[in-house]
Short mmCIF file of C-alpha atoms in Angstrom, two decimals:
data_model
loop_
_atom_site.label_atom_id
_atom_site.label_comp_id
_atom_site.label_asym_id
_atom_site.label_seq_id
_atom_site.Cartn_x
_atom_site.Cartn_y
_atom_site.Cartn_z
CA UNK A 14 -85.55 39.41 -60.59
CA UNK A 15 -87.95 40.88 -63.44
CA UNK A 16 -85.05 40.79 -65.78
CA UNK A 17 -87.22 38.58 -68.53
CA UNK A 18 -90.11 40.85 -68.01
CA UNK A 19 -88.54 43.80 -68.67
CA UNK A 20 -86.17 42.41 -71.84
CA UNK A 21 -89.22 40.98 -73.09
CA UNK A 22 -91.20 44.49 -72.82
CA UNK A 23 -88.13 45.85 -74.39
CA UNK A 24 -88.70 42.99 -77.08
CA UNK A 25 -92.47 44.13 -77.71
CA UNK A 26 -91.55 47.89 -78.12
CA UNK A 27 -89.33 46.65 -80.98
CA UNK A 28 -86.42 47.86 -79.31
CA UNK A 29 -84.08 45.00 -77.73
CA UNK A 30 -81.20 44.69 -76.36
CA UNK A 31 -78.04 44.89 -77.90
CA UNK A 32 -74.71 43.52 -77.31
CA UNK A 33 -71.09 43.35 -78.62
CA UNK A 34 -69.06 40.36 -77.65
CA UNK A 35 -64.92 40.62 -77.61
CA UNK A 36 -63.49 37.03 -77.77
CA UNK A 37 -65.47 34.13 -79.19
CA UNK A 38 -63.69 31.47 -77.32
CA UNK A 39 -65.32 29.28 -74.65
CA UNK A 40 -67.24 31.46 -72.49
CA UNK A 41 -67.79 33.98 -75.08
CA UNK A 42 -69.46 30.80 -77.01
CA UNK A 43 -71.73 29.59 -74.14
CA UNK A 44 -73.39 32.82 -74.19
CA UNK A 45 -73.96 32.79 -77.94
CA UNK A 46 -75.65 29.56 -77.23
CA UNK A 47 -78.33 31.25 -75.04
CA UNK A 48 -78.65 34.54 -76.99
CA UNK A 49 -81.71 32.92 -79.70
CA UNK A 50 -83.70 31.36 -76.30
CA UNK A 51 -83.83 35.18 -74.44
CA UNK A 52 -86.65 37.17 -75.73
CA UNK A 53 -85.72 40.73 -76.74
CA UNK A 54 -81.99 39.95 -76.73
CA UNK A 55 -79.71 40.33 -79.87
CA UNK A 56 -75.46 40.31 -80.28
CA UNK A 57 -75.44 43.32 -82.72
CA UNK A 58 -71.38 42.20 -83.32
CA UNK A 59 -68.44 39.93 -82.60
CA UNK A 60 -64.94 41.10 -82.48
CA UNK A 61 -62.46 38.28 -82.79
CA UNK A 62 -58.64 38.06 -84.24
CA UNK A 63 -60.17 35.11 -86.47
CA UNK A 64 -63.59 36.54 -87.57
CA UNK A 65 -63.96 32.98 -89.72
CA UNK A 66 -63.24 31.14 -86.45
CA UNK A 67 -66.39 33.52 -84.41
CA UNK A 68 -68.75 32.38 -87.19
CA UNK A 69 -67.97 28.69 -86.70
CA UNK A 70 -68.45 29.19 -83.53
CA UNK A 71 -71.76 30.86 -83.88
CA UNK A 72 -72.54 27.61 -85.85
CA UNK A 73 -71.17 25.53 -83.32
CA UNK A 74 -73.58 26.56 -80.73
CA UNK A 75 -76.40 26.17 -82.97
CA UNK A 76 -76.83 29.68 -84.69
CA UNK A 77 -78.79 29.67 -87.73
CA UNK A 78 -77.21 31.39 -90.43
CA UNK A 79 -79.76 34.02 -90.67
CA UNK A 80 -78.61 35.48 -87.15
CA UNK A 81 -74.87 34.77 -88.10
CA UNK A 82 -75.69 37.22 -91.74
CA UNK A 83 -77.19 39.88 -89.49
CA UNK A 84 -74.33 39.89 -87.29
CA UNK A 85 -71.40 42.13 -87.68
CA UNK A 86 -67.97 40.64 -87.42
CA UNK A 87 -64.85 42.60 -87.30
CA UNK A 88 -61.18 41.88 -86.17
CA UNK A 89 -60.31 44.58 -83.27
CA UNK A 90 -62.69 45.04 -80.03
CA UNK A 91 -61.99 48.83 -79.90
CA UNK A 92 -63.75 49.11 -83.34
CA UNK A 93 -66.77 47.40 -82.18
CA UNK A 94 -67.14 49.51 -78.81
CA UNK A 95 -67.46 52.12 -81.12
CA UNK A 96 -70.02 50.45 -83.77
CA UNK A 97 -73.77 51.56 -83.62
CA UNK A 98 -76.46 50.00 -82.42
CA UNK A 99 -73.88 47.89 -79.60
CA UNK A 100 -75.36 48.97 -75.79
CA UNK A 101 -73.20 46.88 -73.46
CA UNK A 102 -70.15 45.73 -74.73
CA UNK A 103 -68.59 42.18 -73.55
CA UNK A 104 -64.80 42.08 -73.07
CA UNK A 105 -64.12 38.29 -73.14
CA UNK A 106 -60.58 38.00 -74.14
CA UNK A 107 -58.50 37.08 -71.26
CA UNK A 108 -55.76 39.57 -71.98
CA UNK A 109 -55.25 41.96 -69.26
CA UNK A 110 -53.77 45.13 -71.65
CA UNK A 111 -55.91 44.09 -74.53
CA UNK A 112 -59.18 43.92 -71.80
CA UNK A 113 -58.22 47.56 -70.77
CA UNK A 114 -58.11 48.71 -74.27
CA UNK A 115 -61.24 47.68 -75.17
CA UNK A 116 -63.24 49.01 -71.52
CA UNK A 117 -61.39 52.59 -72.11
CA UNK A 118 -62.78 52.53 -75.75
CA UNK A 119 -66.27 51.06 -74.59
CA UNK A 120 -66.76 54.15 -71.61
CA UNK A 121 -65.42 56.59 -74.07
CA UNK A 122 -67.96 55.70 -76.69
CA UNK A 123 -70.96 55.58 -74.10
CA UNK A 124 -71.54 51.83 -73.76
CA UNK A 125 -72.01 49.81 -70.83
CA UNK A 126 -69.16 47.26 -70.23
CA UNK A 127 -69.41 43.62 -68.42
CA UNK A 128 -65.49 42.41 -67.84
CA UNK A 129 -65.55 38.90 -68.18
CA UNK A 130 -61.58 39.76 -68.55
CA UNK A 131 -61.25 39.06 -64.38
CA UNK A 132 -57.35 39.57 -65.73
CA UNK A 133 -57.87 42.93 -66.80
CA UNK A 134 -60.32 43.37 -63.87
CA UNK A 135 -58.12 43.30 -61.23
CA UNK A 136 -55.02 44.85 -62.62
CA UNK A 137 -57.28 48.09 -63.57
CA UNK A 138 -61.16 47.33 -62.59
CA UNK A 139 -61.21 50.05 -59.63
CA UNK A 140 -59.88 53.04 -62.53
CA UNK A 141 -62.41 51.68 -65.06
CA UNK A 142 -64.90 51.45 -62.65
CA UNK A 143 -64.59 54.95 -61.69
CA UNK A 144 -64.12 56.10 -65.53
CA UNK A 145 -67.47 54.46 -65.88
CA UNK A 146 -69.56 55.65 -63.61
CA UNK A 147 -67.99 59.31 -64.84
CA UNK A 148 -69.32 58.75 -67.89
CA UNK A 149 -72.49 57.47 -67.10
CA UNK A 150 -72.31 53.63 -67.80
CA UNK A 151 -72.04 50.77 -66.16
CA UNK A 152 -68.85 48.47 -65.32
CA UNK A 153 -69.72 45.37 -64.54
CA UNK A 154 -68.00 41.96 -63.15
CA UNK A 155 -69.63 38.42 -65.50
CA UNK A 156 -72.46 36.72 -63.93
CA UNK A 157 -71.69 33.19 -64.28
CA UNK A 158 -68.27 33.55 -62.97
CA UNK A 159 -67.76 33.05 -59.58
CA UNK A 160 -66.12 35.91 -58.24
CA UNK A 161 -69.72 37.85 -59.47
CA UNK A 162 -71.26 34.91 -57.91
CA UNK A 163 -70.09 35.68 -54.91
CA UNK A 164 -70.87 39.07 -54.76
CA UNK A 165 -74.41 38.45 -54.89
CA UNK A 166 -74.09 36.31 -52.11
CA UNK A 167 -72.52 38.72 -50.30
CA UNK A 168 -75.03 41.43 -50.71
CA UNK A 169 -77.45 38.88 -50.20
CA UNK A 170 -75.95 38.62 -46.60
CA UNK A 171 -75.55 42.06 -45.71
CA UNK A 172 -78.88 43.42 -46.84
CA UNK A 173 -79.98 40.58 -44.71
CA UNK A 174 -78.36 42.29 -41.75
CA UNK A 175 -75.82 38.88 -41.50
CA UNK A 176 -72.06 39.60 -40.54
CA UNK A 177 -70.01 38.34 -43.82
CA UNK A 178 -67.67 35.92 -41.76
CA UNK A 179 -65.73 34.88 -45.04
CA UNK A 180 -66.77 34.50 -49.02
CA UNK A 181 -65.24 32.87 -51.85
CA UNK A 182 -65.25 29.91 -54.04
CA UNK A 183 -64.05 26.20 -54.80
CA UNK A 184 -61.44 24.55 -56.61
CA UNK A 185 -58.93 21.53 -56.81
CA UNK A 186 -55.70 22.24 -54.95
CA UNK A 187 -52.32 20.92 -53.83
CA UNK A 188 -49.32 22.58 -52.56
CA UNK A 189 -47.40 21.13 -55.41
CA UNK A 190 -49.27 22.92 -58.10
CA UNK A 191 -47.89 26.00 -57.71
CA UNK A 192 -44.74 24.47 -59.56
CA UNK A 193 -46.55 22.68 -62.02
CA UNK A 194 -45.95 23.77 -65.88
CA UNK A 195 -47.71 23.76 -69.16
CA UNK A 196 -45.75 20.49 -69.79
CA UNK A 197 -46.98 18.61 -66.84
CA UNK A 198 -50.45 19.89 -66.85
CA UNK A 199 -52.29 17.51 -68.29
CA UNK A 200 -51.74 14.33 -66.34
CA UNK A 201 -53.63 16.41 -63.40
CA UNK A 202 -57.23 16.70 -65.49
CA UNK A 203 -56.70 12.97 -66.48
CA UNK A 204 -55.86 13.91 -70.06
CA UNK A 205 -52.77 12.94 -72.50
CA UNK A 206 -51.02 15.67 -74.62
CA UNK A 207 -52.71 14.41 -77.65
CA UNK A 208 -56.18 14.31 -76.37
CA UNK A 209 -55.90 17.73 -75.05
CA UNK A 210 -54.59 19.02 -78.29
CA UNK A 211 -57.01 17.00 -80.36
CA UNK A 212 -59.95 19.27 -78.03
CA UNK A 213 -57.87 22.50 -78.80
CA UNK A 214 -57.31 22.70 -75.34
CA UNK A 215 -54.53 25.39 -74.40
CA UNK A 216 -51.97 23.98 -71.66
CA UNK A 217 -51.14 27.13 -70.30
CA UNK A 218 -54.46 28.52 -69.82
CA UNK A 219 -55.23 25.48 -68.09
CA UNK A 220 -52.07 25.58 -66.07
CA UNK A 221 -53.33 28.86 -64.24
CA UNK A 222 -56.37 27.34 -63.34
CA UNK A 223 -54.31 24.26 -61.43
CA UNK A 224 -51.30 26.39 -60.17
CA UNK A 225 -53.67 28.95 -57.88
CA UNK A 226 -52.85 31.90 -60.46
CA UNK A 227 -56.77 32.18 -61.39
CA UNK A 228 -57.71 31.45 -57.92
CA UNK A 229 -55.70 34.51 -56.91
CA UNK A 230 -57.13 36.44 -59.75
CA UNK A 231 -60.73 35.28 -58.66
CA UNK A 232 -60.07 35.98 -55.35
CA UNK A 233 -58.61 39.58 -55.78
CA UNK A 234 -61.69 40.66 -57.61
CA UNK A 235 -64.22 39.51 -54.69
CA UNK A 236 -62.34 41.61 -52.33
CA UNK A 237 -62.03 44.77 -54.96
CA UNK A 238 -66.03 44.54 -55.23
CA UNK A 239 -67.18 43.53 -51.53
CA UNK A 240 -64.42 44.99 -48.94
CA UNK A 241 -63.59 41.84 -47.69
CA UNK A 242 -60.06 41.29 -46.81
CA UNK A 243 -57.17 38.79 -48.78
CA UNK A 244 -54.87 36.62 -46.46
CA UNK A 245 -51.49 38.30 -45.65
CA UNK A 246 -49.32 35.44 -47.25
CA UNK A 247 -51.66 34.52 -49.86
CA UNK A 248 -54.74 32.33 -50.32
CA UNK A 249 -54.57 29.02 -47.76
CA UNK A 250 -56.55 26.72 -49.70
CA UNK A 251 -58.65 24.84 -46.68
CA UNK A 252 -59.56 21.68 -47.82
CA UNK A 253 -63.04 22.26 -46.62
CA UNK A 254 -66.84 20.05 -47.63
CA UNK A 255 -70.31 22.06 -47.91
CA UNK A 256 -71.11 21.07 -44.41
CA UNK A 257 -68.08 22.06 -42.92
CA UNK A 258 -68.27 26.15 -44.50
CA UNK A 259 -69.00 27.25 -40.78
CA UNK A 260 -66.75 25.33 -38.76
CA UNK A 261 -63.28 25.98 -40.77
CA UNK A 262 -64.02 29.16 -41.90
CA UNK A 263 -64.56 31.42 -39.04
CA UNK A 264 -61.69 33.13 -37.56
CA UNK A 265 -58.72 31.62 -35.48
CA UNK A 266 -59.54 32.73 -32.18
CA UNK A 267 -62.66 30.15 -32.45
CA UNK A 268 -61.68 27.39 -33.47
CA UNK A 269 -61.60 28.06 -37.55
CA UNK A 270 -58.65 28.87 -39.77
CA UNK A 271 -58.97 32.54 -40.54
CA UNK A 272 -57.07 35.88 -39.66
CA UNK A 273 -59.49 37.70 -38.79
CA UNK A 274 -63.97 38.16 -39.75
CA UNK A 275 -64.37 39.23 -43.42
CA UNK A 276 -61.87 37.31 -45.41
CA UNK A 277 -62.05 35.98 -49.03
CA UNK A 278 -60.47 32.41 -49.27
CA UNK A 279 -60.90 29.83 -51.61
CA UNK A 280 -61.37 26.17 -50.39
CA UNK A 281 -60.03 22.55 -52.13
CA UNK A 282 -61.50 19.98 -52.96
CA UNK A 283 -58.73 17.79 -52.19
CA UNK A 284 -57.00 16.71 -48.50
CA UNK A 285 -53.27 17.49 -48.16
CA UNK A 286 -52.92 13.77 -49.10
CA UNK A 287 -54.71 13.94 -52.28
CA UNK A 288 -58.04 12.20 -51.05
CA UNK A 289 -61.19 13.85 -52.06
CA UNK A 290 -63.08 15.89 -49.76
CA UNK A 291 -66.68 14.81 -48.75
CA UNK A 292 -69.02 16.86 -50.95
CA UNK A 293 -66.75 19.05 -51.94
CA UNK A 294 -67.37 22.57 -53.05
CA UNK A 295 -64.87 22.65 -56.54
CA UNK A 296 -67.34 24.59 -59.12
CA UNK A 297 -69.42 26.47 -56.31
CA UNK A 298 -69.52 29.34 -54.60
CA UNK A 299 -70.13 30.48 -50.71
CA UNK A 300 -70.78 32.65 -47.96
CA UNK A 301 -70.02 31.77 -44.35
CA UNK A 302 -72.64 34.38 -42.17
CA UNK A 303 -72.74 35.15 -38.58
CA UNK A 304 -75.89 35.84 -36.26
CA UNK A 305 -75.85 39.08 -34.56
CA UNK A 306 -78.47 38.56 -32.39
CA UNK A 307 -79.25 35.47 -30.52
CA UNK A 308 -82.88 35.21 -31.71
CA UNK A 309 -81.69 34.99 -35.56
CA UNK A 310 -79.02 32.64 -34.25
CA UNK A 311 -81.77 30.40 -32.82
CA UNK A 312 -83.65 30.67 -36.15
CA UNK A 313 -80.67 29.22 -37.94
CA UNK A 314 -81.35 26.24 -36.02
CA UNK A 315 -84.74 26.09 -36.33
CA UNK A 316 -84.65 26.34 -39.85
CA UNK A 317 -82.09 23.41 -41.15
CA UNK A 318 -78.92 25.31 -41.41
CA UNK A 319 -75.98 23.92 -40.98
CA UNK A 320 -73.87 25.48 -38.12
CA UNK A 321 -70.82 25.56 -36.43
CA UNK A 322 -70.85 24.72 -32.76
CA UNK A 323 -71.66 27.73 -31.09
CA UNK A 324 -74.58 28.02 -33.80
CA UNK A 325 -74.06 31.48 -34.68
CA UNK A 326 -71.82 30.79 -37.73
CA UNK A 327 -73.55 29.08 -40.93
CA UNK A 328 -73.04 29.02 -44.55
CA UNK A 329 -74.85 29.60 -47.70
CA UNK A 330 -73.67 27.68 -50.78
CA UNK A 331 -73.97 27.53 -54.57
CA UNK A 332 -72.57 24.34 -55.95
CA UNK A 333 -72.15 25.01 -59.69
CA UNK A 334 -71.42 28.08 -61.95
CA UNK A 335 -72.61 28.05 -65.28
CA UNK A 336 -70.02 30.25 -66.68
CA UNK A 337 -70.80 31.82 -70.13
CA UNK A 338 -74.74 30.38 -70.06
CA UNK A 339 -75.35 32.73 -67.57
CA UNK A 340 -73.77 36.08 -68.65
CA UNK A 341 -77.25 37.05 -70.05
CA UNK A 342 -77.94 38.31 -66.23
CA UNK A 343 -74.82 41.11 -66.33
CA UNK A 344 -76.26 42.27 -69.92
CA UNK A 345 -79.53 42.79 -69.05
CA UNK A 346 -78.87 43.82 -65.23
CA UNK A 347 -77.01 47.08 -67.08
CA UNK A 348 -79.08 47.79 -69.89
CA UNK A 349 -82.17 47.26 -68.14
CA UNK A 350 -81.23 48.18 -64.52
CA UNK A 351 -78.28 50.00 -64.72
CA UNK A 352 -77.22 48.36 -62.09
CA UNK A 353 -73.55 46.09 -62.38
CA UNK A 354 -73.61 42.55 -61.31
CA UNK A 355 -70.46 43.47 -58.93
CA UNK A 356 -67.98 45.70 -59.69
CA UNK A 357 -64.77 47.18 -57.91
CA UNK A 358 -65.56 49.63 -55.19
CA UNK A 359 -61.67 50.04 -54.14
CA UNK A 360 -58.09 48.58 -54.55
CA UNK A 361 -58.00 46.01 -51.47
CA UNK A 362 -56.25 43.29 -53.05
CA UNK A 363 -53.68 42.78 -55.98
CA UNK A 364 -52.19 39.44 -57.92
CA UNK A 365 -48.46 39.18 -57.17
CA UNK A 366 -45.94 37.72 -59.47
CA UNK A 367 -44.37 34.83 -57.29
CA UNK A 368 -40.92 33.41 -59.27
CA UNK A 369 -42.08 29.58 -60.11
CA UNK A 370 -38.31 28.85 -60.26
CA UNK A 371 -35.10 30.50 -59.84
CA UNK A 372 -34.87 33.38 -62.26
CA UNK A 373 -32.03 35.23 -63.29
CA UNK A 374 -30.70 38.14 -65.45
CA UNK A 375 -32.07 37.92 -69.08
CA UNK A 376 -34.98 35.30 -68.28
CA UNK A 377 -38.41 36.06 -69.82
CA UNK A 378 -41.19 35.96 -68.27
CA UNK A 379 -44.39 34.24 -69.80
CA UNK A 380 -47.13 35.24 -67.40
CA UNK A 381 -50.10 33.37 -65.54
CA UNK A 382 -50.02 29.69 -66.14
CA UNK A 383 -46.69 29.44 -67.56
CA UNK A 384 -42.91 28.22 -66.26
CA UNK A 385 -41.37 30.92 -64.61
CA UNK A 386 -44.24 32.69 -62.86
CA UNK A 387 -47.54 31.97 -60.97
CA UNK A 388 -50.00 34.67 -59.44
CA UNK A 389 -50.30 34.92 -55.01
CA UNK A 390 -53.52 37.17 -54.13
CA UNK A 391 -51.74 40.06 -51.81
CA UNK A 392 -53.31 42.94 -49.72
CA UNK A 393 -53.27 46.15 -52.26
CA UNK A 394 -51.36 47.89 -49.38
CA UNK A 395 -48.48 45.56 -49.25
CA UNK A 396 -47.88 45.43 -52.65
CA UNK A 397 -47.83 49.45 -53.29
CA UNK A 398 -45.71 49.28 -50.52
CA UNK A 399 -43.01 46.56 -52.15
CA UNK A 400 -43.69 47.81 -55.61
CA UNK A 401 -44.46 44.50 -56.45
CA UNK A 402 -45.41 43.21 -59.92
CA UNK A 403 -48.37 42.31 -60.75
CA UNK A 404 -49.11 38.60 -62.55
CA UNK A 405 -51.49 40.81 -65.51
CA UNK A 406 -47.79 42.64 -66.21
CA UNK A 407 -45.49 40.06 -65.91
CA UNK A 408 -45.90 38.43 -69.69
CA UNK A 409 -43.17 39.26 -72.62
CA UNK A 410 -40.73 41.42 -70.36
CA UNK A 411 -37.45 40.73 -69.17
CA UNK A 412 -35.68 40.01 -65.88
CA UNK A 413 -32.60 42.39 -64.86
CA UNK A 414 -31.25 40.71 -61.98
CA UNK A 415 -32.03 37.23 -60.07
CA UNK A 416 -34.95 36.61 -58.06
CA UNK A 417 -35.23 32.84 -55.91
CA UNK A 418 -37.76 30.59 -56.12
CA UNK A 419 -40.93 31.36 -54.09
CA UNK A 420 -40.10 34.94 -54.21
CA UNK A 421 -42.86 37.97 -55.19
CA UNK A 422 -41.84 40.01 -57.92
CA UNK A 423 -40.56 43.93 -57.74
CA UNK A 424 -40.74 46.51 -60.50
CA UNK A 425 -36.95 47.22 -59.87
CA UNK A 426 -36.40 43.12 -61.04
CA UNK A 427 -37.84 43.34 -64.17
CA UNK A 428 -37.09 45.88 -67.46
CA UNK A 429 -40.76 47.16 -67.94
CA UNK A 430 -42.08 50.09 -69.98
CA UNK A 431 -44.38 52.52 -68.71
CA UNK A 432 -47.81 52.15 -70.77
CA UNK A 433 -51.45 52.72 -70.01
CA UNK A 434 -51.77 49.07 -68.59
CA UNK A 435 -49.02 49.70 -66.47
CA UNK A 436 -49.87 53.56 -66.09
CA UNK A 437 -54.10 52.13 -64.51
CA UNK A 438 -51.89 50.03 -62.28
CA UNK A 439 -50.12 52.85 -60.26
CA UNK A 440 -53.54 54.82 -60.47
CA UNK A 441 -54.98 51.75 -58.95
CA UNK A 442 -52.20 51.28 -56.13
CA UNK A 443 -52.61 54.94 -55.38
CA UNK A 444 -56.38 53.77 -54.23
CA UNK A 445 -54.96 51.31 -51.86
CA UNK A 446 -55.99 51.88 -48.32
CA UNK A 447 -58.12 54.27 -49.03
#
């Protein structure tokens, strides 16, 4: 709240705010578009590989080319994080070592950072965090995105005095699609080859979005920022409606289909058959609350909510994310506020390389959303335990001995050198736990 009030006062003082954007693909685009409709709001720079390809975009969402001449655009994110006049940095890429890079040279320069790299985020997020707050800035998880959606929701519920039963988001999920390649992917979002390419439409990013790899991802960074605990053997993907939130996700012991209270899971939007799910939650966001007294349970039903049979479960839901429209909301919330939009508090939960196939000696892998690997969320302590590799690492390095199908990933199975991606991953796992 007050967000518009105070950018516009910034505005009036002749002083607004100021952002650098890393990545001008899709959701790096869709807040471009909103950037000339927020009063006291300018991007000061863009840092893409293709600086040609950031203008058209800027053109594409309906920049004028006055804005696009005052704009800076260079061709590495580190350079911009350093640039003058940039306040919060936007790391937008997608590339887990290339996301680090640019957070360690936005905290080292003194600018606020807002991840929407949720790869980068949860292979590192908890060691930037930390760096961050060190130095006086903020880290920050996208608004827009779900998993920051979700943390709101969740400290909605808490500073509400609710129990946080279980949080997390939507999406379309079979059992099957964990084997799924970039080869196959397109018959599943009702697409050929050509139409996809024709739409510039990248199969293997897509791929992690149908094979549970992003869910994971998403998933790992709600429990990193909330506390809230990951499934032992990975994500179960209920298929679950809005009005059912209450009734299938409360724990075991009551009827629902969790471990334990205070679990992230993500639900589907398909049955195990493939039919559709009755108002199904796929682009939303949720939070299943408990009653702790029996006076607020009786005001759940008083007021409308929808409960599970004992009434003192219900569930609070957010149909649709807007992505990139609403990233405005993590700018302003640190320059303004100071405050993050979420952000990692400790190392709960890690993304675990899960062989898509039978591997052997020599094999490559090509990381999330590609044929030999997808991404299982795992408790942080299991996998510092196991030494297992994470999906952000497992791109462009090479197997050593055979791993079966199905199976997580170890360091010992793959020839990996130590770097700072993989050096703010062990710094990480030494947080686990604790």
């Amino acid at each position: 709240m007050n967000l518009a009030k105070l950018c516009a006062a910034r505005a009036a003082g002749g002083r607004p705010v100021t952002a650098g954007l890393i990545g001008a693909g899709k959701f790096g685009s869709m807040f471009l578009a909103q950037v000339p409709h927020v009063e006291g709001l300018e991007v000061a720079a863009i840092a893409d590989l293709d600086p040609e390809r950031a203008r058209v975009a800027c053109r594409e969402v309906g920049w004028d080319e006055a804005r696009i001449a005052a704009t800076r655009f260079v061709t590495d994110g580190a350079e911009l994080a350093a640039l003058d006049g940039v306040e919060v940095v936007i790391e937008a890429t997608g590339h887990p070592r290339a996301g680090i890079r640019h957070a360690q040279a936005a905290i080292a320069a003194g600018r606020h950072v807002v991840m929407v790299n949720v790869e980068a985020d949860v292979l590192a997020g908890p060691v930037l965090a930390r760096l961050a707050d060190e130095a006086g800035v903020v880290y920050s998880m996208a608004f827009g995105d779900q998993p920051a959606l979700v943390c709101e929701m969740v400290d909605w519920a808490r500073s509400n005095g609710f129990r946080v039963v279980a949080a997390g988001k939507g999406t379309k999920y079979l059992p099957s699609y964990h084997e799924v390649t970039p080869d196959a992917v397109w018959e599943h979002y009702g697409l050929t080859p050509g139409e996809a390419k024709a739409a510039g439409m990248n199969p293997q990013m897509f791929n992690s979005f149908l094979d549970g790899t992003k869910s994971a991802i998403e998933a790992a960074a709600i429990a990193n920022a909330t506390g809230l605990s990951v499934p032992e053997e990975g994500l179960a993907f209920p298929p679950c409606g809005a009005d059912d939130l209450a009734r299938v996700l409360r724990p075991r012991e009551i009827g629902g289909q969790l471990e334990r209270t205070g679990m992230v899971e993500v639900v589907s939007s398909l049955e195990r058959d493939g039919r559709p799910v009755f108002r199904d939650l796929r682009w939303g966001v949720y939070v299943v609350i408990e009653a702790l007294s029996d006076y607020a349970a009786a005001c759940f039903r008083q007021y409308g909510l929808p409960t599970d049979a004992t009434g003192r479960y219900a569930a609070m839901y957010r149909p649709f994310h807007m992505i990139g429209l609403e990233l405005a909301t993590s700018v302003l919330s640190a320059a303004l506020r100071g405050e993050a939009t979420g952000a990692p508090l400790g190392f709960h939960a890690t993304v675990a390389a899960i062989a898509k196939r039978d591997l052997g000696p020599g094999d490559q892998l090509d990381g999330e959303g590609g044929y030999t690997v997808w991404g299982r969320v795992m408790p942080a302590t299991r996998a510092a335990r196991d030494e297992v590799l994470p999906i952000g690492l497992a791109q462009g390095i090479t197997l050593r001995r055979a791993v079966a199908k199905g199976t997580p990933l170890c360091f010992a199975d793959v020839e990996i050198a130590e770097d700072e991606a993989v050096r703010l991953y062990h710094d990480c796992l030494a947080m686990a736990g604790g």
